[in-house]
Short mmCIF file of C-alpha atoms and ligand atoms in Angstrom, two decimals:
data_model
loop_
_atom_site.label_atom_id
_atom_site.label_comp_id
_atom_site.label_asym_id
_atom_site.label_seq_id
_atom_site.Cartn_x
_atom_site.Cartn_y
_atom_site.Cartn_z
CA MET A 817 111.11 70.82 95.62
CA GLN A 818 113.62 72.17 93.12
CA GLU A 819 112.98 75.21 90.99
CA LYS A 820 112.81 75.09 87.21
CA HIS A 821 115.55 77.32 85.91
CA GLY A 822 115.22 79.10 82.57
CA LYS A 823 117.87 78.09 80.08
CA PRO A 824 120.41 80.88 79.49
CA ILE A 825 120.26 82.76 76.19
CA LEU A 826 123.14 84.97 75.06
CA TYR A 827 121.11 88.20 74.88
CA LYS A 828 124.04 90.32 73.81
CA LYS A 829 127.73 90.01 73.12
CA LEU A 830 128.81 93.61 73.24
CA ASN A 831 132.06 94.74 71.69
CA ILE A 832 133.72 97.36 73.83
CA PRO A 833 134.16 100.16 71.23
CA GLU A 834 137.49 99.79 69.42
CA GLU A 835 138.72 103.28 70.28
CA LEU A 836 138.31 102.59 74.00
CA LEU A 837 140.61 99.56 73.97
CA THR A 838 144.27 99.39 74.81
CA THR A 839 146.98 96.77 74.34
CA SER A 840 149.64 95.76 76.81
CA LYS A 841 151.42 92.73 78.21
CA ASP A 842 149.68 90.91 81.02
CA GLU A 843 151.54 89.67 84.10
CA ASP A 844 152.24 86.34 82.35
CA GLY A 845 153.99 88.25 79.53
CA ASN A 846 151.30 87.80 76.85
CA MET A 847 149.96 90.71 74.81
CA GLN A 848 146.29 91.44 75.47
CA THR A 849 143.85 93.96 74.02
CA TYR A 850 141.25 94.95 76.56
CA GLY A 851 138.84 97.54 77.94
CA GLY A 852 139.57 97.32 81.67
CA ASP A 853 137.47 97.33 84.80
CA VAL A 854 133.70 97.64 84.20
CA ARG A 855 130.74 99.03 86.15
CA ILE A 856 127.12 99.24 85.07
CA GLY A 857 124.29 101.70 85.67
CA ASP A 858 121.97 104.01 83.74
CA LEU A 859 124.36 106.86 82.99
CA ASP A 860 122.19 108.84 80.57
CA GLY A 861 118.81 108.22 82.21
CA ASP A 862 117.07 106.48 79.30
CA ASP A 863 116.09 103.42 81.41
CA GLN A 864 118.63 101.22 79.60
CA VAL A 865 121.81 99.87 81.10
CA ASP A 866 125.11 101.59 80.24
CA PHE A 867 128.70 100.62 80.85
CA LEU A 868 131.63 102.45 82.43
CA ILE A 869 135.15 101.23 81.76
CA PHE A 870 138.30 102.52 83.36
CA ARG A 871 142.02 101.90 83.49
CA ASN A 872 144.65 102.92 86.02
CA THR A 873 148.21 103.98 86.64
CA ASP A 874 150.23 102.57 89.56
CA GLY A 875 147.72 99.71 89.65
CA THR A 876 145.05 101.57 91.62
CA LYS A 877 144.71 105.16 90.31
CA PRO A 878 142.20 105.75 87.47
CA VAL A 879 143.59 107.76 84.52
CA PHE A 880 141.14 106.80 81.79
CA MET A 881 137.39 106.45 81.95
CA ALA A 882 134.74 106.03 79.28
CA ALA A 883 131.05 105.27 79.00
CA PHE A 884 129.01 103.56 76.30
CA ASN A 885 125.50 102.26 75.97
CA LEU A 886 123.89 98.94 75.09
CA ASP A 887 124.22 99.72 71.36
CA GLY A 888 127.96 100.29 71.73
CA ARG A 889 127.61 104.05 71.25
CA ILE A 890 130.24 106.02 73.17
CA LEU A 891 128.71 108.53 75.59
CA TRP A 892 131.99 110.11 76.68
CA LYS A 893 135.60 109.46 77.47
CA VAL A 894 138.11 111.25 79.68
CA GLY A 895 141.82 110.81 80.30
CA ASP A 896 144.30 108.70 78.39
CA ASP A 897 145.68 105.20 78.09
CA GLY A 898 146.04 103.52 81.46
CA LEU A 899 146.62 99.89 82.24
CA GLN A 900 144.55 97.14 83.72
CA PRO A 901 143.60 97.91 87.35
CA VAL A 902 145.24 95.37 89.70
CA ARG A 903 141.84 94.65 91.24
CA PRO A 904 138.30 95.99 90.73
CA GLY A 905 138.88 99.61 91.62
CA PRO A 906 137.55 102.95 92.84
CA ALA A 907 134.63 103.91 90.60
CA ALA A 908 130.90 103.63 91.25
CA ILE A 909 127.74 104.70 89.42
CA HIS A 910 124.90 106.25 91.41
CA ASP A 911 122.63 109.30 91.63
CA ILE A 912 124.55 110.47 94.67
CA ASP A 913 122.92 113.91 95.01
CA ALA A 914 119.39 112.54 94.40
CA ASP A 915 118.61 115.01 91.60
CA GLY A 916 117.39 112.27 89.25
CA LYS A 917 120.60 112.25 87.19
CA THR A 918 123.33 109.69 87.57
CA GLU A 919 126.88 110.44 88.63
CA VAL A 920 130.18 108.57 88.54
CA ILE A 921 131.94 108.67 91.89
CA CYS A 922 135.63 107.89 91.55
CA LEU A 923 139.22 108.48 92.46
CA PHE A 924 141.29 109.97 89.65
CA HIS A 925 144.97 110.55 89.05
CA ASN A 926 146.31 114.11 89.21
CA PRO A 927 149.40 114.24 86.95
CA ASP A 928 150.48 117.63 88.35
CA ILE A 929 151.62 116.14 91.63
CA GLU A 930 154.66 113.89 92.12
CA SER A 931 154.01 110.78 94.12
CA LYS A 932 155.30 107.28 94.70
CA PRO A 933 153.15 104.45 93.29
CA ASP A 934 151.99 103.33 96.75
CA GLU A 935 151.09 106.84 97.88
CA LEU A 936 147.91 108.73 97.06
CA LYS A 937 149.37 112.27 97.00
CA ASP A 938 148.56 112.37 93.27
CA VAL A 939 144.93 111.28 93.63
CA VAL A 940 141.69 113.28 93.87
CA VAL A 941 138.16 112.15 94.62
CA GLN A 942 135.58 113.24 92.06
CA ILE A 943 131.91 113.28 91.25
CA ARG A 944 131.40 113.31 87.49
CA SER A 945 128.27 113.72 85.42
CA GLY A 946 127.16 110.29 84.23
CA GLN A 947 125.83 111.87 81.05
CA THR A 948 128.97 113.76 79.97
CA GLY A 949 131.83 112.64 82.22
CA GLU A 950 132.45 116.26 83.27
CA VAL A 951 133.77 116.83 86.77
CA LYS A 952 130.97 118.26 88.94
CA LYS A 953 132.91 118.15 92.23
CA GLU A 954 136.48 117.39 93.15
CA ALA A 955 138.42 117.26 96.41
CA ALA A 956 141.80 116.16 97.70
CA PRO A 957 141.45 116.00 101.49
CA PRO A 958 144.47 114.84 103.52
CA GLU A 959 142.44 111.85 104.74
CA LEU A 960 142.78 110.61 101.14
CA THR A 961 146.09 112.04 99.91
CA ASN A 962 148.09 111.12 103.03
CA ARG A 963 147.28 107.44 102.67
CA SER A 964 149.89 104.95 101.49
CA GLY A 965 150.27 101.20 101.57
CA SER A 966 151.13 98.05 99.69
CA GLY A 967 150.14 94.44 99.29
CA PRO A 968 146.75 92.71 99.13
CA ASN A 969 145.13 94.86 101.80
CA TRP A 970 146.01 97.99 99.81
CA VAL A 971 144.93 97.14 96.27
CA HIS A 972 141.20 96.60 96.88
CA GLN A 973 140.17 100.26 96.80
CA ARG A 974 136.44 100.20 96.26
CA ILE A 975 133.89 102.98 96.58
CA LEU A 976 130.81 101.77 98.46
CA LEU A 977 127.67 103.91 98.34
CA ALA A 978 126.08 104.23 101.76
CA ASN A 979 123.52 106.16 103.74
CA PHE A 980 125.32 107.59 106.76
CA ARG A 981 123.20 110.71 107.29
CA GLY A 982 119.77 109.12 107.21
CA ASN A 983 118.67 110.60 103.89
CA GLU A 984 115.88 109.01 101.90
CA LYS A 985 118.45 107.47 99.54
CA PRO A 986 122.19 106.75 99.88
CA ARG A 987 124.06 110.06 99.36
CA ASP A 988 127.34 109.14 101.04
CA PHE A 989 130.14 106.71 100.34
CA VAL A 990 133.03 105.03 102.07
CA ILE A 991 136.34 103.82 100.71
CA LYS A 992 138.82 101.57 102.47
CA LEU A 993 142.44 102.58 101.84
CA GLY A 994 144.59 99.95 103.50
CA ASP A 995 143.91 100.01 107.22
CA THR A 996 141.64 103.08 107.07
CA LEU A 997 138.04 103.75 106.11
CA VAL A 998 137.23 107.26 104.87
CA ALA A 999 133.59 108.32 104.60
CA PHE A 1000 132.39 111.17 102.36
CA ASP A 1001 129.12 112.94 101.72
CA ASP A 1002 127.82 114.01 98.31
CA ASP A 1003 129.68 117.34 98.60
CA LEU A 1004 132.94 115.39 99.14
CA ASN A 1005 133.21 116.52 102.75
CA VAL A 1006 134.94 113.92 104.89
CA LEU A 1007 132.32 112.68 107.35
CA TRP A 1008 134.72 110.53 109.39
CA LYS A 1009 137.61 108.15 109.22
CA TYR A 1010 138.40 104.99 111.10
CA THR A 1011 141.68 103.08 111.32
CA THR A 1012 141.95 99.45 112.37
CA LYS A 1013 144.98 98.15 114.22
CA TRP A 1014 144.91 94.83 112.32
CA ASN A 1015 146.72 95.14 108.99
CA GLU A 1016 148.84 91.98 108.70
CA TYR A 1017 148.34 89.52 105.82
CA GLY A 1018 145.80 86.82 106.74
CA LYS A 1019 145.09 88.63 110.00
CA CYS A 1020 143.69 91.89 108.61
CA SER A 1021 140.11 93.09 108.33
CA ALA A 1022 138.15 92.34 105.14
CA TYR A 1023 139.76 93.62 101.93
CA ILE A 1024 136.38 94.94 100.80
CA PRO A 1025 134.02 95.98 103.60
CA SER A 1026 130.26 95.93 103.31
CA VAL A 1027 127.57 98.46 104.19
CA GLY A 1028 124.00 98.00 105.41
CA ASP A 1029 121.57 99.11 108.09
CA ILE A 1030 122.10 96.44 110.73
CA ASN A 1031 120.12 98.13 113.53
CA GLY A 1032 117.19 99.49 111.54
CA ASP A 1033 117.70 103.20 112.32
CA GLY A 1034 117.72 104.23 108.67
CA LYS A 1035 121.50 104.75 108.56
CA ASP A 1036 124.16 102.34 107.36
CA GLU A 1037 126.86 100.65 109.36
CA VAL A 1038 130.13 99.33 107.90
CA ASN A 1039 131.20 95.73 108.47
CA GLY A 1040 134.91 94.99 108.04
CA GLY A 1041 134.87 91.57 109.67
CA TYR A 1042 137.02 92.73 112.59
CA TYR A 1043 134.85 95.76 113.24
CA LEU A 1044 131.40 97.17 112.86
CA ILE A 1045 131.41 100.96 112.45
CA SER A 1046 128.40 103.17 113.09
CA ALA A 1047 127.07 105.70 110.58
CA GLU A 1048 128.93 108.32 112.64
CA GLY A 1049 132.26 106.50 112.37
CA ASP A 1050 132.40 105.00 115.87
CA PRO A 1051 133.24 101.33 116.42
CA LEU A 1052 130.24 99.35 117.68
CA TRP A 1053 132.57 96.41 118.19
CA GLU A 1054 136.16 95.46 117.29
CA LYS A 1055 137.28 91.82 117.46
CA GLN A 1056 139.86 89.78 115.57
CA LEU A 1057 137.35 87.01 115.03
CA GLY A 1058 139.33 84.58 112.85
CA TRP A 1059 142.08 84.51 110.25
CA HIS A 1060 141.39 85.20 106.57
CA MET A 1061 138.47 87.54 107.04
CA ASP A 1062 138.14 87.80 103.26
CA SER A 1063 134.40 88.20 102.77
CA VAL A 1064 131.78 90.15 104.68
CA ALA A 1065 128.19 91.33 104.32
CA ILE A 1066 125.35 92.95 106.24
CA THR A 1067 122.19 91.05 105.47
CA GLN A 1068 119.20 89.22 106.94
CA TRP A 1069 120.09 85.95 108.59
CA ASP A 1070 118.19 84.34 111.48
CA LYS A 1071 114.44 85.07 111.77
CA GLY A 1072 114.82 88.08 109.47
CA ASN A 1073 117.37 89.79 111.75
CA MET A 1074 120.04 91.86 110.06
CA ARG A 1075 123.47 90.47 110.90
CA ALA A 1076 127.12 90.99 110.08
CA ILE A 1077 128.39 88.06 108.01
CA CYS A 1078 132.13 87.58 108.60
CA SER A 1079 133.78 84.77 106.65
CA GLY A 1080 136.81 84.22 108.94
CA PHE A 1081 136.10 80.89 110.70
CA GLY A 1082 132.48 81.31 109.53
CA HIS A 1083 131.09 83.99 111.85
CA VAL A 1084 127.72 85.73 112.03
CA MET A 1085 127.62 88.65 114.48
CA ASP A 1086 124.97 91.01 115.77
CA HIS A 1087 125.37 94.79 116.02
CA GLU A 1088 126.55 94.61 119.62
CA GLY A 1089 129.33 92.14 118.93
CA ASN A 1090 127.52 89.00 120.12
CA VAL A 1091 128.37 85.82 118.22
CA ILE A 1092 125.25 84.46 116.52
CA LEU A 1093 127.21 81.71 114.73
CA LYS A 1094 130.78 80.49 114.75
CA LEU A 1095 131.44 77.52 112.49
CA SER A 1096 135.08 77.10 113.66
CA GLU A 1097 138.55 77.06 112.15
CA GLU A 1098 138.21 73.34 111.37
CA ILE A 1099 135.12 73.86 109.20
CA VAL A 1100 136.20 77.21 107.69
CA PRO A 1101 140.01 77.35 107.71
CA HIS A 1102 140.10 80.16 105.10
CA GLY A 1103 136.74 81.80 104.40
CA GLN A 1104 137.44 83.15 100.93
CA GLU A 1105 133.91 84.07 99.84
CA ALA A 1106 130.56 84.01 101.63
CA ARG A 1107 127.21 84.61 99.92
CA VAL A 1108 123.87 84.70 101.74
CA ALA A 1109 120.50 84.17 100.03
CA ASN A 1110 117.61 81.74 100.00
CA PHE A 1111 119.39 79.05 97.98
CA LEU A 1112 117.28 76.04 99.05
CA PRO A 1113 113.55 76.36 98.32
CA ASP A 1114 112.68 73.49 100.70
CA SER A 1115 114.59 74.80 103.71
CA GLU A 1116 113.69 77.94 105.62
CA GLY A 1117 116.09 80.52 104.20
CA PRO A 1118 118.41 82.21 103.94
CA GLU A 1119 121.44 79.98 103.69
CA MET A 1120 125.11 80.88 103.43
CA ILE A 1121 127.33 79.38 100.75
CA ILE A 1122 130.89 79.73 101.85
CA ARG A 1123 134.08 78.99 99.92
CA TYR A 1124 135.76 77.70 103.03
CA ASN A 1125 139.19 76.56 101.87
CA ALA A 1126 140.88 79.60 100.29
CA HIS A 1127 141.30 79.88 96.50
CA ASN A 1128 139.79 76.45 95.84
CA THR A 1129 136.49 75.09 94.58
CA ASP A 1130 135.18 73.64 97.88
CA VAL A 1131 131.98 75.15 99.29
CA ILE A 1132 129.54 74.36 102.07
CA VAL A 1133 125.91 75.41 102.41
CA VAL A 1134 125.02 76.46 105.95
CA SER A 1135 121.49 76.95 107.30
CA ASN A 1136 120.65 79.99 109.42
CA LYS A 1137 120.49 77.59 112.37
CA GLY A 1138 124.17 76.84 111.81
CA GLU A 1139 123.90 73.33 110.30
CA VAL A 1140 126.16 72.39 107.42
CA LEU A 1141 123.52 71.16 104.97
CA ARG A 1142 125.60 70.47 101.88
CA LYS A 1143 129.18 70.21 100.78
CA PHE A 1144 130.17 70.31 97.12
CA ASN A 1145 132.67 71.63 94.60
CA LEU A 1146 132.18 74.45 92.16
CA ASN A 1147 133.93 74.43 88.78
CA TYR A 1148 137.50 75.65 88.56
CA SER A 1149 137.91 79.24 87.44
CA PRO A 1150 141.13 81.29 87.46
CA ASN A 1151 141.78 82.66 90.95
CA ASN A 1152 138.72 80.71 92.19
CA THR A 1153 136.87 83.83 93.26
CA GLY A 1154 133.85 85.64 91.86
CA MET A 1155 130.92 83.51 92.95
CA GLU A 1156 127.72 85.53 93.00
CA VAL A 1157 124.08 85.27 94.10
CA VAL A 1158 121.70 85.47 91.13
CA TYR A 1159 117.90 85.84 91.22
CA TRP A 1160 117.65 83.98 87.94
CA ASN A 1161 114.07 82.88 88.61
CA GLY A 1162 112.90 86.26 89.90
CA PRO A 1163 113.21 88.24 93.14
CA ASP A 1164 110.83 86.03 95.16
CA LYS A 1165 112.23 82.66 94.10
CA ALA A 1166 115.21 80.73 95.40
CA ALA A 1167 118.52 82.19 94.29
CA ILE A 1168 121.20 80.32 92.39
CA LEU A 1169 124.93 80.77 92.36
CA TYR A 1170 127.09 82.00 89.49
CA ASN A 1171 130.70 80.82 89.31
CA GLY A 1172 133.15 80.79 86.41
CA GLY A 1173 130.65 80.90 83.53
CA MET A 1174 128.29 78.40 85.16
CA LEU A 1175 125.20 78.38 87.36
CA PHE A 1176 124.84 76.07 90.38
CA ASP A 1177 121.80 75.50 92.56
CA GLY A 1178 122.09 75.25 96.34
CA TYR A 1179 122.06 71.46 96.16
CA GLY A 1180 125.31 71.46 94.22
CA ASN A 1181 123.81 70.69 90.81
CA GLN A 1182 125.47 72.33 87.81
CA VAL A 1183 122.38 73.95 86.37
CA TYR A 1184 123.78 75.57 83.21
CA VAL A 1185 126.97 76.44 81.39
CA MET A 1186 126.75 79.83 79.66
CA PRO A 1187 126.57 79.16 75.92
CA GLU A 1188 129.14 80.72 73.57
CA LEU A 1189 131.29 81.99 76.43
CA PRO A 1190 134.92 81.42 75.46
CA GLU A 1191 137.63 80.31 77.87
CA PRO A 1192 138.89 83.47 79.57
CA VAL A 1193 141.98 85.15 78.14
CA GLY A 1194 144.53 87.00 80.24
CA PRO A 1195 146.89 86.15 83.07
CA SER A 1196 146.41 82.84 84.85
CA ARG A 1197 145.31 84.54 88.04
CA MET A 1198 143.25 87.58 87.08
CA GLY A 1199 141.79 86.73 83.66
CA TRP A 1200 138.28 85.56 84.53
CA TYR A 1201 134.63 86.50 84.04
CA HIS A 1202 133.42 88.91 86.69
CA CYS A 1203 129.66 88.87 87.24
CA ILE A 1204 127.23 91.70 87.95
CA PRO A 1205 123.63 90.42 88.25
CA ALA A 1206 121.04 92.95 87.02
CA ASP A 1207 117.57 93.02 85.49
CA VAL A 1208 118.44 94.71 82.17
CA CYS A 1209 115.98 93.11 79.73
CA GLY A 1210 112.90 90.90 79.64
CA ASP A 1211 111.03 90.35 82.89
CA LYS A 1212 111.96 90.81 86.55
CA ARG A 1213 114.37 87.87 86.49
CA GLU A 1214 118.01 88.89 86.73
CA GLU A 1215 120.41 88.71 83.84
CA LEU A 1216 124.12 87.99 84.17
CA VAL A 1217 126.41 90.76 82.97
CA LEU A 1218 129.81 89.12 82.52
CA TYR A 1219 133.13 90.72 81.71
CA ASN A 1220 136.74 89.67 81.81
CA PRO A 1221 138.79 92.82 82.51
CA TRP A 1222 141.48 91.43 80.17
CA ASP A 1223 139.10 91.06 77.23
CA ARG A 1224 137.18 93.31 74.83
CA TYR A 1225 133.63 91.98 75.21
CA ILE A 1226 130.74 92.17 77.63
CA TYR A 1227 128.31 89.26 77.65
CA ILE A 1228 124.70 89.47 78.85
CA TYR A 1229 122.81 86.24 79.53
CA THR A 1230 119.07 86.13 80.16
CA PRO A 1231 116.86 83.21 81.20
CA GLU A 1232 114.45 81.69 78.69
CA PRO A 1233 111.82 82.65 77.69
CA LEU A 1234 112.84 86.19 76.76
CA ASP A 1235 109.88 88.52 76.29
CA PRO A 1236 111.10 92.07 75.57
CA GLU A 1237 107.48 93.31 75.92
CA LYS A 1238 107.68 92.61 79.66
CA PHE A 1239 110.65 94.91 80.13
CA SER A 1240 109.70 98.12 81.93
CA GLY A 1241 113.18 99.69 82.02
CA TYR A 1242 116.37 99.17 83.95
CA ARG A 1243 116.35 100.49 87.53
CA PRO A 1244 119.84 100.41 89.10
CA GLU A 1245 120.02 98.80 92.53
CA ALA A 1246 122.68 98.28 95.19
CA ARG A 1247 123.49 94.93 93.58
CA GLN A 1248 124.94 96.99 90.71
CA TYR A 1249 126.21 100.19 92.34
CA ASN A 1250 127.89 98.18 95.12
CA PRO A 1251 128.73 95.01 93.19
CA ARG A 1252 130.76 92.44 95.05
CA LEU A 1253 132.76 91.13 92.01
CA MET A 1254 135.39 89.32 94.07
CA ASP A 1255 136.70 88.79 97.58
CA1 CA B 290 121.17 104.34 79.75
CA1 CA B 291 122.53 113.09 90.52
CA1 CA B 292 121.86 101.55 111.14
CA1 CA B 293 115.41 90.32 83.32
#
């Protein structure tokens, strides 16, 4: 039985406010005017979604940050200029001290200190007020400032909110800086750090790790594909499972058990390092992106959709018993990353998959093309529509918040029928404060 999927309506095409834009050449040599990297949350606490944009220096260090609301009204801005981040970067939106007000947790450039581009001597970690952008807390511990690196395993510096201390809500975070994870609490104390010995291209741990409570003790573990780290920073297991460990997750898999999803050669692991599933190098030569959800309403979920052949359109759908149920191709999109699980029909219905301005069901059908979404501008590799699913209007069904970091608009699509009366306010969830965006 296939679900009926509501037709997408362009709910809002939001102009990033003119004074927050900048213009520079992209890596293909074309001039672009753009906002930058985007995160969403409720910054001012009015139960409506707001937007954070930021730009960097040296590719990875934020120097400019600004916030605006759904009406395009600027809430605040700090810093100057900045260029397009090389990859989705180190800023997250969350009420990290659980006082009911939202903060921005970020790295930020300190211009008073001399540093080489690939060193973090000139970087601080900050907690800013979501309402005003003011710095509430700042620190520059050596675990951060002594880090340096280069290449693909260096540029994906993402802040992941986590619950390491067993609080009621996540009040900690972890950031991976090259080969090292550094965990912080909401006072910016370093809780622990962990360094992996595997840092070679194609044979390194996941560029962007994932957090989740795999053993049900109320504290989060960190899955990096080649390791699972306890809430206290100790390795629960370390194994170089397969090459191209590009995509990981901690989520329910077989019989409701929480597992570590590790895309390299298509692995699913338990918290003790036992292999629950290994698809093999033949089936998954380069596990670029893996997404787990109940995609097939007529098969006992969840399933995994895995982009198994690097930066290409080929995907397989794998049951939680390990059978390859389907094989199909997504549409081309620049870089061929950015597929995302969307609860388009509501939280209790089968999920569908976003990719490159389109929606696919788990059977491989192209369900919808987003109306009025132009071809992406920007460089051939990194100009594409990133997707953050979130329930920001209408009923409980998720909307798609789409942005191309090289463009000046944010698009919000909602499923038909849209009934604004059913909207009870936006409540930020992990799907927004820890968005996947790309692998
Ligand atoms: Ca708001
Ligand atoms: Ca707070
Ligand atoms: Ca745990
Ligand atoms: Ca909705």
